[in-house]
Each structure stands twice: as C-alpha cells, then as structure tokens.
Coordinates of C-alpha atoms in Angstrom, one line a residue:
X116 CA 35.0 0.6 2.2
X117 CA 35.5 0.8 6.0
X118 CA 38.5 0.9 8.1
X119 CA 39.6 -2.5 8.9
X120 CA 40.3 -1.1 12.4
X121 CA 36.8 -0.1 13.1
X122 CA 35.4 -1.9 16.1
X123 CA 32.4 -4.0 15.5
X124 CA 29.7 -5.1 17.6
X125 CA 29.3 -8.6 16.6
X126 CA 32.8 -9.3 15.4
X127 CA 33.4 -13.0 16.2
X128 CA 30.0 -14.0 15.6
X129 CA 30.2 -16.9 13.0
X130 CA 26.7 -17.0 11.2
X131 CA 26.0 -20.2 8.7
X132 CA 23.4 -18.8 6.5
X133 CA 21.1 -21.5 4.8
X134 CA 18.5 -19.1 3.3
X135 CA 17.8 -17.6 0.1
X136 CA 15.3 -15.1 -1.7
X137 CA 15.1 -12.1 0.9
X138 CA 13.9 -12.8 4.5
X139 CA 16.8 -14.8 5.5
X140 CA 19.3 -12.9 3.9
X141 CA 17.9 -9.4 5.0
X142 CA 18.7 -10.9 8.4
X143 CA 22.2 -12.2 7.9
X144 CA 23.0 -9.1 6.1
X145 CA 22.2 -6.9 8.9
X146 CA 24.3 -9.3 11.2
X147 CA 27.1 -9.1 8.9
X148 CA 26.9 -5.5 8.7
X149 CA 27.3 -5.5 12.5
X150 CA 30.2 -7.3 12.1
X151 CA 29.3 -11.2 12.0
X152 CA 31.3 -13.5 9.6
X153 CA 28.2 -14.8 7.5
X154 CA 29.0 -17.9 5.4
X155 CA 26.3 -18.1 2.9
X156 CA 25.5 -21.8 1.6
X157 CA 24.4 -22.0 -2.1
X158 CA 23.1 -24.8 -4.2
X159 CA 25.5 -25.6 -7.2
X160 CA 22.6 -27.6 -9.1
X161 CA 20.4 -24.1 -9.0
X162 CA 23.1 -21.9 -9.6
X163 CA 23.1 -20.5 -6.0
X164 CA 20.4 -17.9 -4.3
X165 CA 17.1 -17.8 -6.6
X166 CA 17.7 -14.1 -6.8
X167 CA 20.8 -14.2 -8.7
X168 CA 18.7 -14.8 -11.3
X169 CA 16.1 -12.1 -11.1
X170 CA 17.1 -9.8 -13.3
X171 CA 17.9 -7.6 -15.2
X172 CA 19.6 -5.4 -14.1
X173 CA 22.6 -7.0 -13.5
X174 CA 26.1 -5.7 -12.3
X175 CA 28.1 -5.9 -15.6
X176 CA 31.4 -7.8 -15.5
X177 CA 34.9 -6.6 -17.2
X178 CA 34.0 -9.2 -19.9
X179 CA 30.6 -7.7 -20.7
X180 CA 28.7 -10.5 -19.3
X181 CA 26.0 -10.0 -16.8
X182 CA 27.4 -12.6 -14.7
X183 CA 25.4 -13.6 -11.6
X184 CA 24.9 -10.4 -9.5
X185 CA 21.7 -9.2 -10.1
X186 CA 20.7 -6.1 -8.2
X187 CA 17.6 -8.1 -6.3
X188 CA 20.7 -10.3 -5.1
X189 CA 23.1 -7.5 -4.1
X190 CA 20.2 -6.0 -2.1
X191 CA 20.5 -8.4 0.7
X192 CA 24.1 -10.1 0.2
X193 CA 26.8 -7.9 1.1
X194 CA 29.2 -8.5 4.0
X195 CA 29.0 -12.4 3.0
X196 CA 31.0 -15.4 2.0
X197 CA 29.4 -17.7 -0.8
X198 CA 30.1 -21.5 -0.5
X199 CA 28.7 -24.2 -2.9
X200 CA 27.7 -27.0 -1.1
X201 CA 25.2 -29.7 -2.2
X202 CA 22.9 -31.1 0.7
X203 CA 22.1 -34.0 -1.6
X204 CA 25.7 -35.2 -1.5
X205 CA 27.9 -36.6 1.5
X206 CA 30.5 -34.2 0.5
X207 CA 28.3 -31.2 0.7
X208 CA 26.4 -32.3 3.9
X209 CA 29.9 -32.8 5.6
X210 CA 31.0 -29.3 4.8
X211 CA 27.9 -27.7 6.2
X212 CA 27.9 -29.9 9.3
X213 CA 31.6 -29.0 10.0
X214 CA 30.6 -25.3 9.7
X215 CA 27.5 -25.7 12.0
X216 CA 30.0 -26.9 14.5
X217 CA 32.0 -23.5 14.5
X218 CA 28.7 -21.3 14.0
X219 CA 27.1 -19.5 16.7
X220 CA 24.0 -18.9 14.5
X221 CA 22.0 -21.1 12.0
X222 CA 19.7 -19.3 10.0
X223 CA 17.4 -21.5 7.4
X224 CA 14.2 -20.9 5.3
X225 CA 13.5 -24.6 4.2
X226 CA 9.7 -26.1 4.4
X227 CA 9.4 -27.3 8.0
X228 CA 10.9 -30.4 8.1
X229 CA 13.0 -29.9 4.9
X230 CA 16.3 -30.2 7.0
X231 CA 15.8 -33.9 8.8
X232 CA 16.9 -35.8 6.0
X233 CA 20.3 -34.0 5.7
X234 CA 20.7 -34.2 9.6
X235 CA 20.8 -30.2 9.7
X236 CA 17.6 -29.7 11.3
X237 CA 17.2 -27.8 14.6
X238 CA 16.6 -30.9 16.9
X239 CA 19.8 -32.6 15.5
X240 CA 22.2 -29.6 15.5
X241 CA 21.2 -28.3 18.8
X242 CA 21.5 -31.9 20.5
X243 CA 25.1 -31.9 18.9
X244 CA 26.1 -28.1 19.9
X245 CA 23.8 -27.1 22.8
X246 CA 24.6 -23.4 22.4
X247 CA 23.7 -22.9 18.9
X248 CA 21.1 -20.4 18.1
X249 CA 19.0 -21.7 15.2
X250 CA 16.7 -19.6 13.4
X251 CA 13.8 -21.1 11.2
X252 CA 11.8 -19.0 8.8
X253 CA 8.8 -20.4 6.9
X254 CA 5.8 -18.9 5.3
X255 CA 3.4 -20.0 8.2
X256 CA 5.8 -21.4 11.0
X257 CA 6.5 -24.9 12.4
X258 CA 2.9 -25.4 13.7
X259 CA -0.6 -24.9 12.7
X260 CA -2.8 -26.2 9.7
X261 CA -1.0 -24.4 7.1
X262 CA 2.5 -25.5 8.2
X263 CA 3.5 -27.1 4.9
X264 CA 2.2 -24.1 2.7
X265 CA 4.8 -22.6 0.8
X266 CA 5.5 -18.7 1.7
X267 CA 6.5 -15.9 -0.3
X268 CA 6.0 -12.2 0.2
X269 CA 3.2 -11.6 -1.9
X270 CA 1.1 -14.5 -0.3
X271 CA 2.2 -13.3 3.2
X272 CA 0.7 -9.9 2.3
X273 CA -2.5 -11.4 0.8
X274 CA -2.7 -13.8 3.9
X275 CA -1.8 -11.5 6.7
X276 CA -4.3 -8.7 5.9
X277 CA -2.2 -5.7 4.8
X278 CA -3.4 -6.0 1.2
X279 CA -7.0 -5.5 2.2
X280 CA -5.8 -1.9 3.7
X281 CA -3.4 -0.8 0.7
X282 CA -4.7 0.6 -2.7
X283 CA -7.2 3.2 -3.6
X284 CA -10.9 2.8 -2.4
X285 CA -12.5 2.0 -5.5
X286 CA -9.5 0.1 -6.9
X287 CA -8.7 -3.7 -6.1
X288 CA -6.4 -4.7 -2.8
X289 CA -2.8 -3.8 -3.6
X290 CA 0.5 -5.2 -2.4
X291 CA 3.3 -2.7 -1.1
X292 CA 5.8 -1.7 -3.8
X293 CA 8.3 -3.9 -2.5
X294 CA 8.8 -7.3 -0.4
X295 CA 8.1 -5.4 2.9
X296 CA 6.6 -8.8 4.4
X297 CA 10.0 -10.5 3.7
X298 CA 11.8 -7.4 5.0
X299 CA 10.1 -7.1 8.1
X300 CA 10.6 -10.8 8.8
X301 CA 13.9 -10.4 8.3
X302 CA 14.1 -7.9 11.1
X303 CA 12.1 -9.8 13.4
X304 CA 14.8 -12.5 12.9
X305 CA 17.8 -10.5 13.6
X306 CA 16.0 -9.3 16.8
X307 CA 15.2 -12.5 17.9
X308 CA 18.6 -14.0 17.1
X309 CA 20.1 -11.2 19.1
X310 CA 18.0 -11.7 22.0
X311 CA 18.9 -15.6 21.9
X312 CA 22.4 -14.9 21.8
X313 CA 22.2 -12.8 24.8
X314 CA 20.7 -15.5 26.7
X315 CA 23.3 -18.1 25.4
X316 CA 25.9 -15.7 26.8
X317 CA 24.5 -15.4 30.2
X318 CA 23.6 -19.2 30.4
X319 CA 25.5 -21.2 27.6
X320 CA 21.8 -22.2 26.6
X321 CA 21.0 -22.1 22.8
X322 CA 17.5 -22.5 21.3
X323 CA 15.1 -22.6 18.5
X324 CA 13.5 -19.6 16.9
X325 CA 10.5 -20.3 14.7
X326 CA 9.6 -17.4 12.6
X327 CA 6.8 -17.2 10.2
X328 CA 6.3 -14.7 7.4
X329 CA 2.5 -14.4 8.0
X330 CA 3.0 -14.0 11.7
X331 CA 5.4 -11.2 11.0
X332 CA 3.1 -9.5 8.7
X333 CA 0.1 -9.6 11.2
X334 CA 2.3 -8.2 13.8
X335 CA 3.1 -5.1 12.0
X336 CA -0.8 -4.2 11.1
X337 CA -0.2 -2.0 14.3
X338 CA -2.9 0.6 14.4
X339 CA -5.3 -0.9 11.9
X340 CA -5.2 -4.5 13.4
X341 CA -5.8 -2.9 16.8
X342 CA -8.6 -0.8 15.5
X343 CA -10.2 -3.9 14.1
X344 CA -9.6 -5.9 17.3
X345 CA -11.1 -2.9 19.4
X346 CA -14.2 -2.0 17.2
X347 CA -15.0 -5.3 15.6
X348 CA -15.3 -3.4 12.1
X349 CA -13.3 -4.2 9.1
X350 CA -10.8 -1.2 8.2
X351 CA -11.5 0.3 4.5
X352 CA -8.7 0.8 1.8
X353 CA -8.4 4.5 2.0
X354 CA -5.8 5.3 -0.5
X355 CA -3.0 7.5 1.0
X356 CA -5.5 8.9 3.6
X357 CA -5.0 7.9 7.5
X358 CA -7.6 5.9 9.2
X359 CA -7.2 8.0 12.5
X360 CA -6.2 11.4 11.2
X361 CA -7.7 14.2 8.9
X362 CA -6.2 15.9 7.0
X363 CA -3.3 13.2 6.4
X364 CA -3.1 12.4 2.7
X365 CA -1.7 13.0 -0.6
X366 CA -3.0 16.4 -2.3
X367 CA -2.6 17.4 -6.2
X368 CA -0.7 20.7 -6.5
X369 CA -0.2 23.0 -9.3
X370 CA 2.8 21.0 -10.5
X371 CA 2.5 17.6 -9.0
X372 CA 1.6 16.2 -5.5
X373 CA 2.2 17.1 -1.9
X374 CA 2.1 15.3 1.1
X375 CA 0.1 17.0 4.5
X376 CA 0.1 15.3 7.5
X377 CA -1.7 17.2 10.0
X378 CA -1.1 15.8 13.5
X379 CA -3.2 17.9 15.9
X380 CA -5.7 21.0 16.0
X381 CA -3.2 23.4 16.4
X382 CA -1.7 22.4 13.2
X383 CA -5.2 22.2 11.7
X384 CA -5.7 26.0 12.4
X385 CA -2.0 26.9 11.3
X386 CA -2.5 24.9 8.1
X387 CA -6.1 26.8 7.3
X388 CA -4.4 30.1 7.8
X389 CA -1.5 29.4 5.3
X390 CA -4.7 28.9 2.8
X391 CA -6.8 31.8 4.1
X392 CA -9.4 29.4 5.3
X393 CA -9.5 30.1 8.9
X394 CA -13.6 29.8 8.5
X395 CA -12.7 25.9 8.5
X396 CA -10.7 25.9 11.5
X397 CA -13.6 27.8 13.3
X398 CA -16.2 25.6 12.2
X399 CA -17.4 22.8 14.8
X400 CA -17.5 20.1 11.9
X401 CA -13.7 20.5 11.5
X402 CA -12.3 22.2 14.7
X403 CA -10.9 19.0 16.2
X404 CA -10.0 15.8 15.1
X405 CA -12.9 13.7 15.7
X406 CA -15.1 16.0 14.0
X407 CA -12.6 16.2 11.2
X408 CA -12.9 12.0 11.1
X409 CA -16.7 12.3 11.2
X410 CA -16.7 14.8 8.3
X411 CA -13.8 13.8 6.3
X412 CA -15.2 13.6 2.9
X413 CA -16.8 17.1 3.2
X414 CA -13.6 18.8 4.6
X415 CA -11.1 17.1 2.0
X416 CA -13.3 18.0 -0.7
X417 CA -12.9 21.9 0.4
X418 CA -9.2 21.4 0.9
X419 CA -8.1 20.1 -2.5
X420 CA -8.9 23.0 -4.8
X421 CA -7.0 25.1 -2.1
X422 CA -3.7 23.4 -2.5
X423 CA -4.2 22.6 -6.1
X424 CA -3.9 26.6 -6.8
X425 CA -0.2 26.4 -5.7
X426 CA 3.1 24.8 -6.8
X427 CA 4.5 22.2 -4.6
X428 CA 7.3 24.1 -3.4
X429 CA 5.1 27.1 -2.4
X430 CA 2.9 24.6 -0.4
X431 CA 6.0 23.2 1.5
X432 CA 8.1 26.4 2.2
X433 CA 4.9 27.9 4.0
X434 CA 3.7 25.0 5.9
X435 CA 7.3 24.3 6.9
X436 CA 7.3 27.8 8.2
X437 CA 4.4 27.2 10.6
X438 CA 5.7 24.1 11.3
X439 CA 2.7 22.1 9.9
X440 CA 4.3 18.3 8.7
X441 CA 4.3 18.5 4.8
X442 CA 6.7 16.8 2.1
X443 CA 7.6 16.2 -1.5
X444 CA 6.9 12.9 -3.3
X445 CA 10.2 12.0 -4.5
X446 CA 11.0 9.7 -7.1
X447 CA 14.3 7.3 -6.3
X448 CA 16.6 9.5 -8.2
X449 CA 15.3 12.3 -5.9
X450 CA 15.4 10.4 -2.7
X451 CA 18.8 8.4 -3.2
X452 CA 20.7 11.3 -4.4
X453 CA 19.3 14.0 -2.3
X454 CA 21.5 15.8 0.0
X455 CA 20.0 14.2 3.1
X456 CA 20.6 10.7 1.8
X457 CA 24.2 11.5 1.0
X458 CA 24.7 13.1 4.3
X459 CA 23.0 10.1 6.0
X460 CA 25.2 7.6 4.0
X461 CA 22.0 6.2 2.5
X462 CA 24.0 4.7 -0.6
X463 CA 27.2 3.3 -0.4
X464 CA 29.9 2.4 -2.9
X465 CA 31.7 -1.0 -2.6
X466 CA 34.5 -2.4 -4.3
X467 CA 34.0 -5.0 -6.8
X468 CA 37.0 -5.6 -8.9
X469 CA 35.3 -8.1 -11.4
X470 CA 32.8 -5.7 -12.4
X471 CA 33.0 -3.4 -15.4
X472 CA 32.9 -0.1 -12.9
X473 CA 34.9 -1.9 -10.4
X474 CA 32.7 -1.1 -7.7
X475 CA 28.9 -1.8 -7.2
X476 CA 26.3 1.2 -5.5
X477 CA 24.0 -0.4 -2.6
X478 CA 21.5 1.1 -0.1
X479 CA 23.1 1.9 3.4
X480 CA 22.4 0.3 6.7
X481 CA 20.4 3.1 8.6
X482 CA 21.6 2.2 12.2
X483 CA 24.2 4.6 13.2
X484 CA 26.0 3.6 16.3
X485 CA 28.5 5.9 18.3
X486 CA 30.7 3.2 19.6
X487 CA 30.5 0.1 16.8
X488 CA 29.0 1.6 13.5
X489 CA 28.3 -0.6 10.7
X490 CA 31.0 -1.7 8.5
X491 CA 30.8 -2.5 4.6
X492 CA 34.0 -4.9 4.3
X493 CA 33.0 -7.0 1.2
X494 CA 30.5 -6.4 -1.8
X495 CA 28.0 -9.4 -2.6
X496 CA 29.8 -12.4 -3.4
X497 CA 30.0 -14.1 -6.7
X498 CA 28.7 -17.4 -6.6
X499 CA 30.8 -19.9 -4.7
X500 CA 33.7 -17.5 -4.8
X501 CA 34.7 -18.3 -1.3
X502 CA 34.2 -22.2 -1.3
X503 CA 37.9 -23.2 -1.8
X504 CA 39.1 -21.0 1.1
X505 CA 36.2 -22.3 3.6
X506 CA 37.1 -25.8 2.7
X507 CA 41.0 -25.2 3.4
X508 CA 40.0 -23.4 6.7
X509 CA 38.2 -26.3 7.7
X510 CA 41.2 -28.6 6.8
X511 CA 39.1 -30.0 4.0
X512 CA 40.1 -30.6 0.7
X513 CA 40.2 -27.4 -1.5
X514 CA 39.2 -29.0 -4.8

C-alpha cells in the first residue's frame, strides 16, 4: 500500500463514475491511480457492475464464499468507492444528482440518450454545472447511423477492422487475446478528460466528450490503416509477421519459439553472421529491406531451418550480443513473475481484509512519475461498500 503522504497529481479531483464493464472503468481506474476520488455508481437491481459476475476466478472471502470480486472486476476497479443507487427511483436519482453537483468529472457508458429520462444526461448536467467535464463512451458515438447499436469489445474489433489483420494467413479473422478495444478506448477517454480539465482550469468552461469504441479502434490501426489509405490495397493477415519489415516474426527453435525483429539492413547482416549465412546478407534479393519485403517467402523459407537447429537461450544470447532485437515468448507466469516485472512493480499486492488471503494481487500501473507517482490506496470495493458513508457525507439518510 502507498504512504498516505505521497503527493498525488489529481488529488482533490472528484470523478462520478456511471460506467461499467471495461472501457469506462479503465479510464476511472487510471484517474484514481493518479489521485482522483472516484465514486462508482452500481445498480442494486443487477448486483452492480456486470463484471462482478464474470468469473471464475474470484477472490475467495474469509467465510469461503466467492463474494462479488471476480478477477475481471478487480482488473479495472481499484482506488474507487462503490455506491449502490437505482436510477429508476427518486432516491437513487437524487443521490447521483447530488454527487454530480460535487464532481469535476462525470463518465458514463449508457446508450446515447439513455440518461435523459433521469435528468443525468450531458446537456442537463452541463446546464446546471457549467464547469463539469462530462465524458460519454458508447459503441458508435452520439452521432452517425449506428449510434443506437450496442457496442462490445469483440464487435468493435470486428467493425473497426483489426480482426481482419489478426490471425494466421490461412485461418479465420481473430480478435486480440484481451479486450484491447475497450482498454484503448479507456486510454483515449483519460487523455480527453485531462485535456478538458486543463481547458476548464484555464477558462472555467466544462465540456462534453463524445467517445466511440469503434472510433478509438479505427484510430489505432496506425501503420496498417495508413498503408491502406496510401495504397488503396487491403492488408492481409500475416500471423506474427510485419507488413513492412522482414524478418520480423516468430520462429520455431529447437525447444520452443523465439521472436526476431530485424529493424534495418545492418542488423540483418549481423543476424546472418550469427547463423553463418553471410551469403544471404550479400544477396541483392535480401540485402535491403525493400528487397526482403519483395522476396519475403523465399527468405523466410531459408531462415526457418537455421533457427530451428538451436535452443531459444542460444539464439537470444547470441543475437543480443550483436544487438539484434530478439526475445522469448513468455507465458503469464514467466512474464508477471520475472525479475523485470518485479523491478518495475508491474504487480502489486493490495490489502483486502475480507478476503481469505487478506490481500489481492493486481497488475501495476505502468506510469512512473518522478514527483507524483501513482498510488494504490484501496483495493477493488465490494458492491455498495461505501454507500452509507457517501450518503452521510452528502447530508442524506445513511440507511
């Protein structure tokens, strides 16, 4: 746990979190890690955030029950307070409206227009609180012909094009192994919120941020997106290969698999020297990256047997020695328990007294700020754990 005296970049900022599942909670967890007070509203009729039930695995409670702390929920909900409020009731709406009056930021992921009937939409709240930063996350955004369609990570990956690029050339389109569209949307939301707060602090003027899961996914097509826009040619699935660099792929070694990422012609020459294949670096068909791209299949067919004869450790040691980018393919045990991950604090243990182990182990925040480091102040909350205290703080009945 973090020392309470640690200076926090967003200390004093109040975030009202009306989001659930992953994109919005990713953004609010980031804001919470940076010191913001995040109040998460959860619907008692549904048992709270959908992901509380997305298990196993769950954190086991002291009484042996699984409780409501799924590993999925815990991935995006530390440094938050959980308040149970049913927007379908006057009491719930009044509570959330009172919290909005004290908030600097509201973030929600209801369907476009879904909060109008509760008087909690961006137009209503910005009229009441002109300095408010209000971020709406939806599948397709607040405008456009698809605005009313629901949005989930898998659908965004399909609609936005990334699945057409992912997977083996001879296989079906493939999603990324985690909810990357949701996570990246949460990243964009965080950046937009911080930019809007900067504007608010200079002018006193709040604003509405309209963020679509599919828009965000299209934005991070990066070089493959601009490859298509420049050439008009649809990219093809290449498995682990790179569309613009060769050799840049996963290769079978004698005892596993290894990554080789040759970034320039000098590296290619040193790579060939390690495998006693200097004739390949001298061959005009392979001497330059454009030539290697044009003759990709022929070159890779010659390289694969060279690497297959050697263990992973041998390949990594010798290519690292000549400064050719190379690396192993770790499973999560190897990755998260590595000396590097521990040195960088990429896993953290947080006190959770109600759990059997008394703590939960979570992924760390990658931001390393020299003056205002991220803090880990509170573990992901049980459903509604902070409702009574928050109501009392607002001068409302604590029952």
